Amino acid sequence: MKHILSSIFAAAFALSASVVQAEDKPPLKIGGILDMSSLYADITGPGSETAAKMAVEDFGGEVLGRKIQVLAADHLNKADLSANIARDMLDNQGVEMIYDVAASATALAAGEIAKARNKIIVFNGPGSIRLSNEACGPYTVHYVFDTFAQANVTGLAAVKSGLNTWFFLTADYAFGQDLEKDTSNVITKTGGKVLGSVRHPLNTSDFSSFLLQAQASKAKVIGLANAGGDTVNAIKQSAEFGIMKGGQKLSPLLAFVTDIDSIGLETAQGLLLAEAFYWDMNDETRAFSKRFQERVKRPPTSAQAGVYSSVTHYLKAVKAAGTTDAAAVMKVMKETPINDFFAHNGKIREDGRMIHDMYLFEVKKPSESKGRWDDYKLLATVPGNEAFQSLEQSRCPLVKK
């Protein structure tokens, strides 16, 4: 009897010890550096934080016996603040992976901090091609879109359709400059001509002087090398100036479904744009978007859908690697194809670029739309190896040539 009791006590002690041990394990923290309150808040912001939390919940809330915790901070579109947040997350808060980092200047700053600490950072909202070129790192992933793909998909289609003279309105920072440069390269290589450009400050409220210069250029297309609130304001004000009625076309080189909703179909109809994701593509995209919309009250942007996909891919890699060590996890992330509602047979290359299909859409006329958010009609699906920069062109030091 004494022997049986001692066995029971020993088993109970072992069980309680294992429970305490599991509870003692620190949480696995992932941190978002986001625009929560300014011109990119609809594109990423609280929606990106929600997407990350949805990914964690769907994964089961824990991995390797550790609870998963999602953090988020507002970088206020300031590169120095973004770097400080990244430093604090990685050095003081125990964050293992950073996600999103909306806006290119802020992403480039945070990327350098993560690179110096050998930590994984996944970019969903920023577009600058530099993130997988000169600024690439062994643990850096550029997941959703970039300036090369946006330029390639939109610019190529436009020039081929006869829209061969361009003037640019460009946001004066890394993303806008790269987007203008990449689109200009596509236009000139395809036989088109760039007639000029003008740069505007980030978060501009009055585009009148810039639009007058674009109008005076007589270019067939005014390319908007900006994003978020800047794109919305530029398109709305161009309508007030009668630019499109005068025969010139506007091409937003990076626009999201939230932008089109803000502008309205009456003004936005006929715009050509490239996207990495649209909520109404198929049953899978609609199912995720319905769940997302119940929480956020609008469908996900491509950046927010990309957050869910990339956080899930990271957590699966942590589980498969049996560790949070960046080198081991990134090895699995690069070896494992991505198949979900966001990407089919997606692959992270050695330069950190995630290769997946891109889509060319035309904005519907009001008469073609069945209701709010029914904004796009699909014109073309561009395979990832055609949409994104080739490895041969890459300026990433990690690429072996």
Tab-separated table of C-alpha atoms in Angstrom:
chain	number	residue	atom	x	y	z
A	1	MET	CA	0.000	0.000	0.000
A	2	LYS	CA	2.788	2.340	0.973
A	3	HIS	CA	4.504	1.535	-2.360
A	4	ILE	CA	1.295	2.313	-4.335
A	5	LEU	CA	0.799	5.640	-2.512
A	6	SER	CA	4.405	6.680	-3.115
A	7	SER	CA	3.978	5.878	-6.838
A	8	ILE	CA	0.808	8.005	-6.991
A	9	PHE	CA	2.545	10.914	-5.199
A	10	ALA	CA	5.543	10.625	-7.533
A	11	ALA	CA	3.312	10.674	-10.639
A	12	ALA	CA	1.316	13.644	-9.305
A	13	PHE	CA	4.522	15.510	-8.491
A	14	ALA	CA	5.938	14.838	-11.985
A	15	LEU	CA	2.690	16.048	-13.592
A	16	SER	CA	2.550	19.222	-11.507
A	17	ALA	CA	6.229	19.867	-12.208
A	18	SER	CA	5.653	19.587	-15.964
A	19	VAL	CA	2.667	21.984	-15.751
A	20	VAL	CA	4.745	24.493	-13.786
A	21	GLN	CA	7.563	24.083	-16.297
A	22	ALA	CA	5.175	24.791	-19.212
A	23	GLU	CA	3.765	27.825	-17.402
A	24	ASP	CA	7.286	29.026	-16.659
A	25	LYS	CA	8.184	29.115	-20.339
A	26	PRO	CA	8.232	32.710	-21.580
A	27	PRO	CA	5.743	33.611	-24.336
A	28	LEU	CA	6.872	33.701	-27.952
A	29	LYS	CA	6.476	37.357	-28.889
A	30	ILE	CA	6.000	38.741	-32.394
A	31	GLY	CA	5.933	42.513	-32.876
A	32	GLY	CA	4.263	44.706	-35.476
A	33	ILE	CA	5.669	48.143	-36.274
A	34	LEU	CA	2.704	49.878	-37.900
A	35	ASP	CA	1.133	53.129	-39.020
A	36	MET	CA	-1.767	53.121	-36.559
A	37	SER	CA	-2.961	56.697	-36.994
A	38	SER	CA	-1.836	58.352	-40.244
A	39	LEU	CA	-2.063	57.990	-44.034
A	40	TYR	CA	-1.275	54.243	-44.121
A	41	ALA	CA	-3.470	53.253	-41.164
A	42	ASP	CA	-6.218	51.734	-43.364
A	43	ILE	CA	-3.700	49.767	-45.431
A	44	THR	CA	-1.890	48.226	-42.448
A	45	GLY	CA	-2.427	49.656	-38.942
A	46	PRO	CA	-4.983	48.060	-36.616
A	47	GLY	CA	-6.010	45.699	-39.439
A	48	SER	CA	-2.506	44.225	-39.605
A	49	GLU	CA	-2.495	43.702	-35.836
A	50	THR	CA	-5.882	41.958	-36.125
A	51	ALA	CA	-4.617	39.752	-38.984
A	52	ALA	CA	-1.594	38.701	-36.896
A	53	LYS	CA	-3.846	37.869	-33.939
A	54	MET	CA	-6.171	35.852	-36.198
A	55	ALA	CA	-3.182	33.866	-37.474
A	56	VAL	CA	-2.081	33.110	-33.907
A	57	GLU	CA	-5.599	32.072	-32.850
A	58	ASP	CA	-6.026	29.807	-35.898
A	59	PHE	CA	-2.620	28.245	-35.195
A	60	GLY	CA	-3.772	27.311	-31.692
A	61	GLY	CA	-2.298	30.125	-29.611
A	62	GLU	CA	0.936	28.366	-28.686
A	63	VAL	CA	3.985	26.680	-30.179
A	64	LEU	CA	6.734	24.549	-28.579
A	65	GLY	CA	4.836	24.790	-25.290
A	66	ARG	CA	4.952	28.603	-25.334
A	67	LYS	CA	1.999	30.961	-25.545
A	68	ILE	CA	2.205	33.278	-28.577
A	69	GLN	CA	1.856	36.993	-27.873
A	70	VAL	CA	1.223	39.667	-30.532
A	71	LEU	CA	2.592	43.171	-29.897
A	72	ALA	CA	2.068	46.318	-31.979
A	73	ALA	CA	3.487	49.846	-31.918
A	74	ASP	CA	2.859	53.038	-33.925
A	75	HIS	CA	5.925	54.369	-35.778
A	76	LEU	CA	4.169	57.659	-36.738
A	77	ASN	CA	5.890	57.379	-40.158
A	78	LYS	CA	9.215	58.353	-38.588
A	79	ALA	CA	12.243	56.256	-39.533
A	80	ASP	CA	14.149	57.036	-36.326
A	81	LEU	CA	11.150	56.073	-34.194
A	82	SER	CA	10.743	52.832	-36.168
A	83	ALA	CA	14.399	51.963	-35.483
A	84	ASN	CA	13.971	52.739	-31.773
A	85	ILE	CA	10.840	50.571	-31.548
A	86	ALA	CA	12.621	47.688	-33.288
A	87	ARG	CA	15.584	48.071	-30.940
A	88	ASP	CA	13.328	48.063	-27.863
A	89	MET	CA	11.282	45.091	-29.087
A	90	LEU	CA	14.338	42.965	-29.813
A	91	ASP	CA	16.616	44.072	-26.965
A	92	ASN	CA	14.160	44.617	-24.104
A	93	GLN	CA	10.834	42.961	-24.855
A	94	GLY	CA	12.106	39.607	-26.123
A	95	VAL	CA	10.433	39.802	-29.531
A	96	GLU	CA	11.549	36.976	-31.877
A	97	MET	CA	10.004	38.194	-35.140
A	98	ILE	CA	8.878	41.583	-36.463
A	99	TYR	CA	6.011	41.797	-38.962
A	100	ASP	CA	4.683	44.378	-41.461
A	101	VAL	CA	6.591	47.661	-40.747
A	102	ALA	CA	4.362	49.728	-43.014
A	103	ALA	CA	6.152	52.346	-45.207
A	104	SER	CA	9.536	51.943	-46.816
A	105	ALA	CA	11.678	54.467	-44.923
A	106	THR	CA	10.505	53.036	-41.599
A	107	ALA	CA	11.034	49.479	-42.910
A	108	LEU	CA	14.586	50.193	-44.056
A	109	ALA	CA	15.384	51.607	-40.597
A	110	ALA	CA	13.841	48.705	-38.655
A	111	GLY	CA	15.423	46.219	-41.069
A	112	GLU	CA	18.920	47.370	-40.192
A	113	ILE	CA	18.222	46.872	-36.474
A	114	ALA	CA	16.838	43.355	-37.028
A	115	LYS	CA	19.750	42.490	-39.321
A	116	ALA	CA	22.326	43.549	-36.716
A	117	ARG	CA	20.637	41.279	-34.159
A	118	ASN	CA	20.116	38.288	-36.479
A	119	LYS	CA	16.344	38.382	-36.008
A	120	ILE	CA	13.607	37.609	-38.539
A	121	ILE	CA	11.728	40.579	-39.998
A	122	VAL	CA	8.899	40.174	-42.527
A	123	PHE	CA	7.764	43.172	-44.588
A	124	ASN	CA	4.103	43.222	-45.651
A	125	GLY	CA	3.135	46.889	-46.083
A	126	PRO	CA	6.321	48.526	-47.450
A	127	GLY	CA	7.130	48.438	-51.158
A	128	SER	CA	10.696	49.625	-51.789
A	129	ILE	CA	12.658	47.163	-53.937
A	130	ARG	CA	15.705	48.022	-51.803
A	131	LEU	CA	14.344	45.711	-49.093
A	132	SER	CA	15.242	42.653	-51.174
A	133	ASN	CA	18.129	44.324	-53.012
A	134	GLU	CA	20.842	46.360	-51.276
A	135	ALA	CA	19.117	46.192	-47.860
A	136	CYS	CA	18.438	42.435	-47.918
A	137	GLY	CA	19.535	40.229	-45.031
A	138	PRO	CA	19.668	36.512	-44.265
A	139	TYR	CA	16.566	36.803	-42.047
A	140	THR	CA	14.653	39.417	-44.064
A	141	VAL	CA	11.502	38.543	-46.051
A	142	HIS	CA	9.681	40.888	-48.455
A	143	TYR	CA	6.310	39.188	-48.623
A	144	VAL	CA	3.482	41.011	-50.412
A	145	PHE	CA	4.530	43.387	-53.208
A	146	ASP	CA	7.382	45.680	-54.229
A	147	THR	CA	7.944	48.646	-56.491
A	148	PHE	CA	9.361	46.449	-59.276
A	149	ALA	CA	6.280	44.215	-59.446
A	150	GLN	CA	3.840	47.128	-59.166
A	151	ALA	CA	5.651	48.937	-61.988
A	152	ASN	CA	6.029	45.812	-64.088
A	153	VAL	CA	2.391	44.720	-63.903
A	154	THR	CA	0.781	48.170	-64.282
A	155	GLY	CA	3.296	49.985	-66.510
A	156	LEU	CA	3.688	47.153	-68.998
A	157	ALA	CA	-0.065	46.761	-69.510
A	158	ALA	CA	-0.590	50.495	-69.893
A	159	VAL	CA	2.163	51.072	-72.484
A	160	LYS	CA	1.072	48.007	-74.478
A	161	SER	CA	-2.438	49.466	-74.666
A	162	GLY	CA	-1.073	52.700	-76.189
A	163	LEU	CA	-0.729	54.778	-73.024
A	164	ASN	CA	2.913	55.535	-73.821
A	165	THR	CA	3.665	59.022	-72.437
A	166	TRP	CA	3.887	59.492	-68.671
A	167	PHE	CA	4.318	62.184	-66.031
A	168	PHE	CA	4.863	61.238	-62.382
A	169	LEU	CA	3.568	62.629	-59.101
A	170	THR	CA	6.025	61.106	-56.658
A	171	ALA	CA	6.069	60.911	-52.855
A	172	ASP	CA	9.471	62.270	-51.870
A	173	TYR	CA	10.942	59.324	-49.945
A	174	ALA	CA	12.429	55.881	-50.643
A	175	PHE	CA	9.220	54.159	-51.730
A	176	GLY	CA	8.029	56.883	-54.116
A	177	GLN	CA	11.468	57.367	-55.645
A	178	ASP	CA	11.885	53.614	-56.236
A	179	LEU	CA	8.376	53.293	-57.669
A	180	GLU	CA	8.986	56.149	-60.136
A	181	LYS	CA	12.365	54.718	-61.129
A	182	ASP	CA	11.082	51.149	-61.625
A	183	THR	CA	8.016	52.278	-63.581
A	184	SER	CA	10.114	54.623	-65.758
A	185	ASN	CA	12.397	51.695	-66.624
A	186	VAL	CA	9.416	49.575	-67.685
A	187	ILE	CA	7.931	52.419	-69.755
A	188	THR	CA	11.120	53.241	-71.658
A	189	LYS	CA	12.009	49.568	-72.251
A	190	THR	CA	8.524	49.010	-73.694
A	191	GLY	CA	8.852	51.957	-76.094
A	192	GLY	CA	7.127	54.623	-74.016
A	193	LYS	CA	8.428	58.008	-72.881
A	194	VAL	CA	8.584	59.808	-69.537
A	195	LEU	CA	7.835	63.508	-70.020
A	196	GLY	CA	8.678	64.607	-66.487
A	197	SER	CA	7.942	64.293	-62.788
A	198	VAL	CA	7.336	66.331	-59.669
A	199	ARG	CA	7.926	65.283	-56.061
A	200	HIS	CA	5.571	66.067	-53.207
A	201	PRO	CA	6.035	65.783	-49.427
A	202	LEU	CA	4.616	62.769	-47.610
A	203	ASN	CA	1.033	63.291	-46.374
A	204	THR	CA	0.191	66.195	-48.722
A	205	SER	CA	-3.258	67.763	-48.440
A	206	ASP	CA	-3.065	70.142	-51.430
A	207	PHE	CA	-1.985	68.642	-54.760
A	208	SER	CA	-3.112	71.553	-56.918
A	209	SER	CA	0.315	72.843	-57.990
A	210	PHE	CA	1.585	69.315	-58.693
A	211	LEU	CA	-1.516	68.373	-60.690
A	212	LEU	CA	-1.284	71.572	-62.769
A	213	GLN	CA	2.271	70.619	-63.781
A	214	ALA	CA	1.105	67.119	-64.687
A	215	GLN	CA	-1.822	68.497	-66.681
A	216	ALA	CA	0.429	70.921	-68.553
A	217	SER	CA	2.761	68.063	-69.568
A	218	LYS	CA	0.024	66.667	-71.871
A	219	ALA	CA	1.182	63.151	-70.885
A	220	LYS	CA	-1.373	60.447	-71.618
A	221	VAL	CA	-0.863	58.999	-68.139
A	222	ILE	CA	-0.215	60.658	-64.808
A	223	GLY	CA	1.507	58.003	-62.699
A	224	LEU	CA	0.927	58.312	-58.958
A	225	ALA	CA	4.092	57.050	-57.279
A	226	ASN	CA	2.611	57.372	-53.802
A	227	ALA	CA	0.219	55.457	-51.556
A	228	GLY	CA	-2.541	55.637	-48.973
A	229	GLY	CA	-3.980	59.049	-48.195
A	230	ASP	CA	-1.687	60.704	-50.759
A	231	THR	CA	-3.109	58.546	-53.569
A	232	VAL	CA	-6.690	59.169	-52.427
A	233	ASN	CA	-6.197	62.959	-52.234
A	234	ALA	CA	-4.405	63.135	-55.592
A	235	ILE	CA	-7.179	61.237	-57.389
A	236	LYS	CA	-9.999	63.207	-55.744
A	237	GLN	CA	-8.343	66.547	-56.552
A	238	SER	CA	-7.562	65.506	-60.137
A	239	ALA	CA	-11.300	64.900	-60.598
A	240	GLU	CA	-11.993	68.414	-59.306
A	241	PHE	CA	-9.531	69.758	-61.894
A	242	GLY	CA	-11.283	67.772	-64.640
A	243	ILE	CA	-8.026	66.029	-65.569
A	244	MET	CA	-9.586	62.692	-66.492
A	245	LYS	CA	-12.466	64.360	-68.332
A	246	GLY	CA	-9.783	66.218	-70.293
A	247	GLY	CA	-8.491	62.905	-71.632
A	248	GLN	CA	-5.538	62.167	-69.367
A	249	LYS	CA	-5.574	58.906	-67.400
A	250	LEU	CA	-4.455	58.442	-63.820
A	251	SER	CA	-2.535	55.334	-62.846
A	252	PRO	CA	-2.175	54.739	-59.101
A	253	LEU	CA	0.962	52.605	-59.001
A	254	LEU	CA	0.109	51.319	-55.549
A	255	ALA	CA	-3.548	51.358	-54.534
A	256	PHE	CA	-5.630	49.204	-52.237
A	257	VAL	CA	-9.316	48.378	-52.046
A	258	THR	CA	-9.614	50.739	-49.059
A	259	ASP	CA	-8.319	53.591	-51.255
A	260	ILE	CA	-10.863	52.860	-53.984
A	261	ASP	CA	-13.622	52.804	-51.367
A	262	SER	CA	-12.487	56.223	-50.078
A	263	ILE	CA	-12.389	57.663	-53.599
A	264	GLY	CA	-15.682	56.116	-54.761
A	265	LEU	CA	-16.348	54.276	-58.022
A	266	GLU	CA	-17.741	57.365	-59.731
A	267	THR	CA	-14.278	58.945	-59.612
A	268	ALA	CA	-12.112	55.793	-59.590
A	269	GLN	CA	-13.816	53.852	-62.410
A	270	GLY	CA	-11.456	52.699	-65.158
A	271	LEU	CA	-8.279	52.974	-63.075
A	272	LEU	CA	-5.735	50.232	-63.779
A	273	LEU	CA	-3.903	48.859	-60.766
A	274	ALA	CA	-1.783	45.924	-59.678
A	275	GLU	CA	-2.571	44.006	-56.490
A	276	ALA	CA	-1.181	40.943	-54.734
A	277	PHE	CA	-4.583	39.974	-53.318
A	278	TYR	CA	-8.275	40.813	-53.630
A	279	TRP	CA	-10.935	39.640	-51.205
A	280	ASP	CA	-13.371	38.431	-53.897
A	281	MET	CA	-11.078	36.147	-55.930
A	282	ASN	CA	-12.374	32.727	-54.838
A	283	ASP	CA	-14.031	30.817	-51.987
A	284	GLU	CA	-10.823	30.835	-49.888
A	285	THR	CA	-10.263	34.602	-50.143
A	286	ARG	CA	-13.945	35.265	-49.436
A	287	ALA	CA	-13.978	32.983	-46.374
A	288	PHE	CA	-10.963	34.678	-44.760
A	289	SER	CA	-12.191	38.149	-45.698
A	290	LYS	CA	-15.632	37.503	-44.175
A	291	ARG	CA	-14.013	36.601	-40.838
A	292	PHE	CA	-11.672	39.594	-41.030
A	293	GLN	CA	-14.511	41.979	-41.913
A	294	GLU	CA	-16.531	40.842	-38.902
A	295	ARG	CA	-13.734	42.259	-36.732
A	296	VAL	CA	-12.468	45.243	-38.727
A	297	LYS	CA	-15.690	46.230	-40.561
A	298	ARG	CA	-13.995	46.160	-43.966
A	299	PRO	CA	-12.223	43.576	-46.146
A	300	PRO	CA	-8.476	43.060	-45.742
A	301	THR	CA	-5.979	44.860	-47.935
A	302	SER	CA	-3.263	42.797	-49.609
A	303	ALA	CA	-0.836	43.897	-46.867
A	304	GLN	CA	-3.170	42.702	-44.099
A	305	ALA	CA	-3.880	39.395	-45.854
A	306	GLY	CA	-0.114	39.029	-46.240
A	307	VAL	CA	0.372	39.538	-42.494
A	308	TYR	CA	-1.928	36.605	-41.729
A	309	SER	CA	-0.186	34.410	-44.310
A	310	SER	CA	3.366	35.301	-43.239
A	311	VAL	CA	2.714	34.982	-39.492
A	312	THR	CA	1.173	31.543	-40.110
A	313	HIS	CA	4.136	30.525	-42.280
A	314	TYR	CA	6.560	31.673	-39.566
A	315	LEU	CA	4.756	29.788	-36.788
A	316	LYS	CA	4.624	26.590	-38.871
A	317	ALA	CA	8.381	26.927	-39.440
A	318	VAL	CA	9.036	27.410	-35.704
A	319	LYS	CA	7.064	24.238	-34.984
A	320	ALA	CA	8.848	22.262	-37.723
A	321	ALA	CA	12.305	23.527	-36.675
A	322	GLY	CA	11.610	22.815	-32.996
A	323	THR	CA	13.238	26.127	-32.085
A	324	THR	CA	12.912	29.895	-32.481
A	325	ASP	CA	16.537	30.183	-33.626
A	326	ALA	CA	16.401	32.526	-36.637
A	327	ALA	CA	18.735	30.504	-38.861
A	328	ALA	CA	16.871	27.234	-38.308
A	329	VAL	CA	13.430	28.845	-38.726
A	330	MET	CA	14.396	30.776	-41.865
A	331	LYS	CA	15.807	27.599	-43.422
A	332	VAL	CA	12.395	25.955	-43.051
A	333	MET	CA	10.571	29.085	-44.248
A	334	LYS	CA	12.641	29.146	-47.449
A	335	GLU	CA	12.373	25.396	-48.047
A	336	THR	CA	8.589	25.223	-47.536
A	337	PRO	CA	6.170	26.325	-50.299
A	338	ILE	CA	3.363	28.682	-49.235
A	339	ASN	CA	-0.112	27.424	-50.099
A	340	ASP	CA	-3.030	29.280	-48.578
A	341	PHE	CA	-5.709	31.805	-49.575
A	342	PHE	CA	-3.000	34.441	-50.182
A	343	ALA	CA	-0.529	32.508	-52.345
A	344	HIS	CA	-0.360	29.241	-54.258
A	345	ASN	CA	3.073	27.659	-54.499
A	346	GLY	CA	4.646	30.817	-53.096
A	347	LYS	CA	8.363	30.592	-52.400
A	348	ILE	CA	10.820	32.719	-50.417
A	349	ARG	CA	13.993	33.129	-52.491
A	350	GLU	CA	17.545	33.526	-51.225
A	351	ASP	CA	17.213	37.339	-51.499
A	352	GLY	CA	14.157	37.233	-49.205
A	353	ARG	CA	11.655	38.015	-51.963
A	354	MET	CA	8.476	35.918	-51.652
A	355	ILE	CA	7.479	34.995	-55.198
A	356	HIS	CA	3.762	34.648	-55.950
A	357	ASP	CA	1.254	35.623	-58.625
A	358	MET	CA	0.283	39.263	-59.053
A	359	TYR	CA	-2.982	40.547	-60.555
A	360	LEU	CA	-3.920	43.406	-62.871
A	361	PHE	CA	-7.348	44.855	-62.097
A	362	GLU	CA	-9.560	47.541	-63.570
A	363	VAL	CA	-11.829	49.480	-61.230
A	364	LYS	CA	-15.482	48.825	-62.014
A	365	LYS	CA	-18.015	51.383	-63.136
A	366	PRO	CA	-20.724	52.081	-60.546
A	367	SER	CA	-23.218	50.231	-62.781
A	368	GLU	CA	-21.030	47.090	-62.721
A	369	SER	CA	-20.698	46.922	-58.927
A	370	LYS	CA	-23.067	44.778	-56.869
A	371	GLY	CA	-22.393	46.763	-53.707
A	372	ARG	CA	-19.779	48.291	-51.446
A	373	TRP	CA	-16.321	46.674	-51.798
A	374	ASP	CA	-17.237	45.057	-55.146
A	375	ASP	CA	-14.669	47.266	-56.848
A	376	TYR	CA	-12.405	45.262	-59.173
A	377	LYS	CA	-12.603	43.197	-62.325
A	378	LEU	CA	-9.630	40.948	-63.078
A	379	LEU	CA	-7.816	41.700	-66.346
A	380	ALA	CA	-4.744	39.477	-66.007
A	381	THR	CA	-2.916	37.094	-63.683
A	382	VAL	CA	0.840	37.592	-63.909
A	383	PRO	CA	2.963	34.631	-62.697
A	384	GLY	CA	5.383	35.516	-59.917
A	385	ASN	CA	8.492	34.762	-61.954
A	386	GLU	CA	7.319	37.336	-64.517
A	387	ALA	CA	6.002	39.947	-62.087
A	388	PHE	CA	8.998	40.211	-59.734
A	389	GLN	CA	12.622	41.078	-60.390
A	390	SER	CA	14.673	38.033	-61.425
A	391	LEU	CA	17.528	36.750	-59.283
A	392	GLU	CA	19.893	37.612	-62.144
A	393	GLN	CA	18.940	41.288	-61.728
A	394	SER	CA	19.139	41.204	-57.939
A	395	ARG	CA	21.552	43.500	-56.130
A	396	CYS	CA	21.235	41.507	-52.886
A	397	PRO	CA	24.728	40.545	-51.632
A	398	LEU	CA	23.371	37.120	-50.558
A	399	VAL	CA	22.597	36.069	-54.136
A	400	LYS	CA	25.240	33.847	-55.646
A	401	LYS	CA	25.877	34.645	-59.324
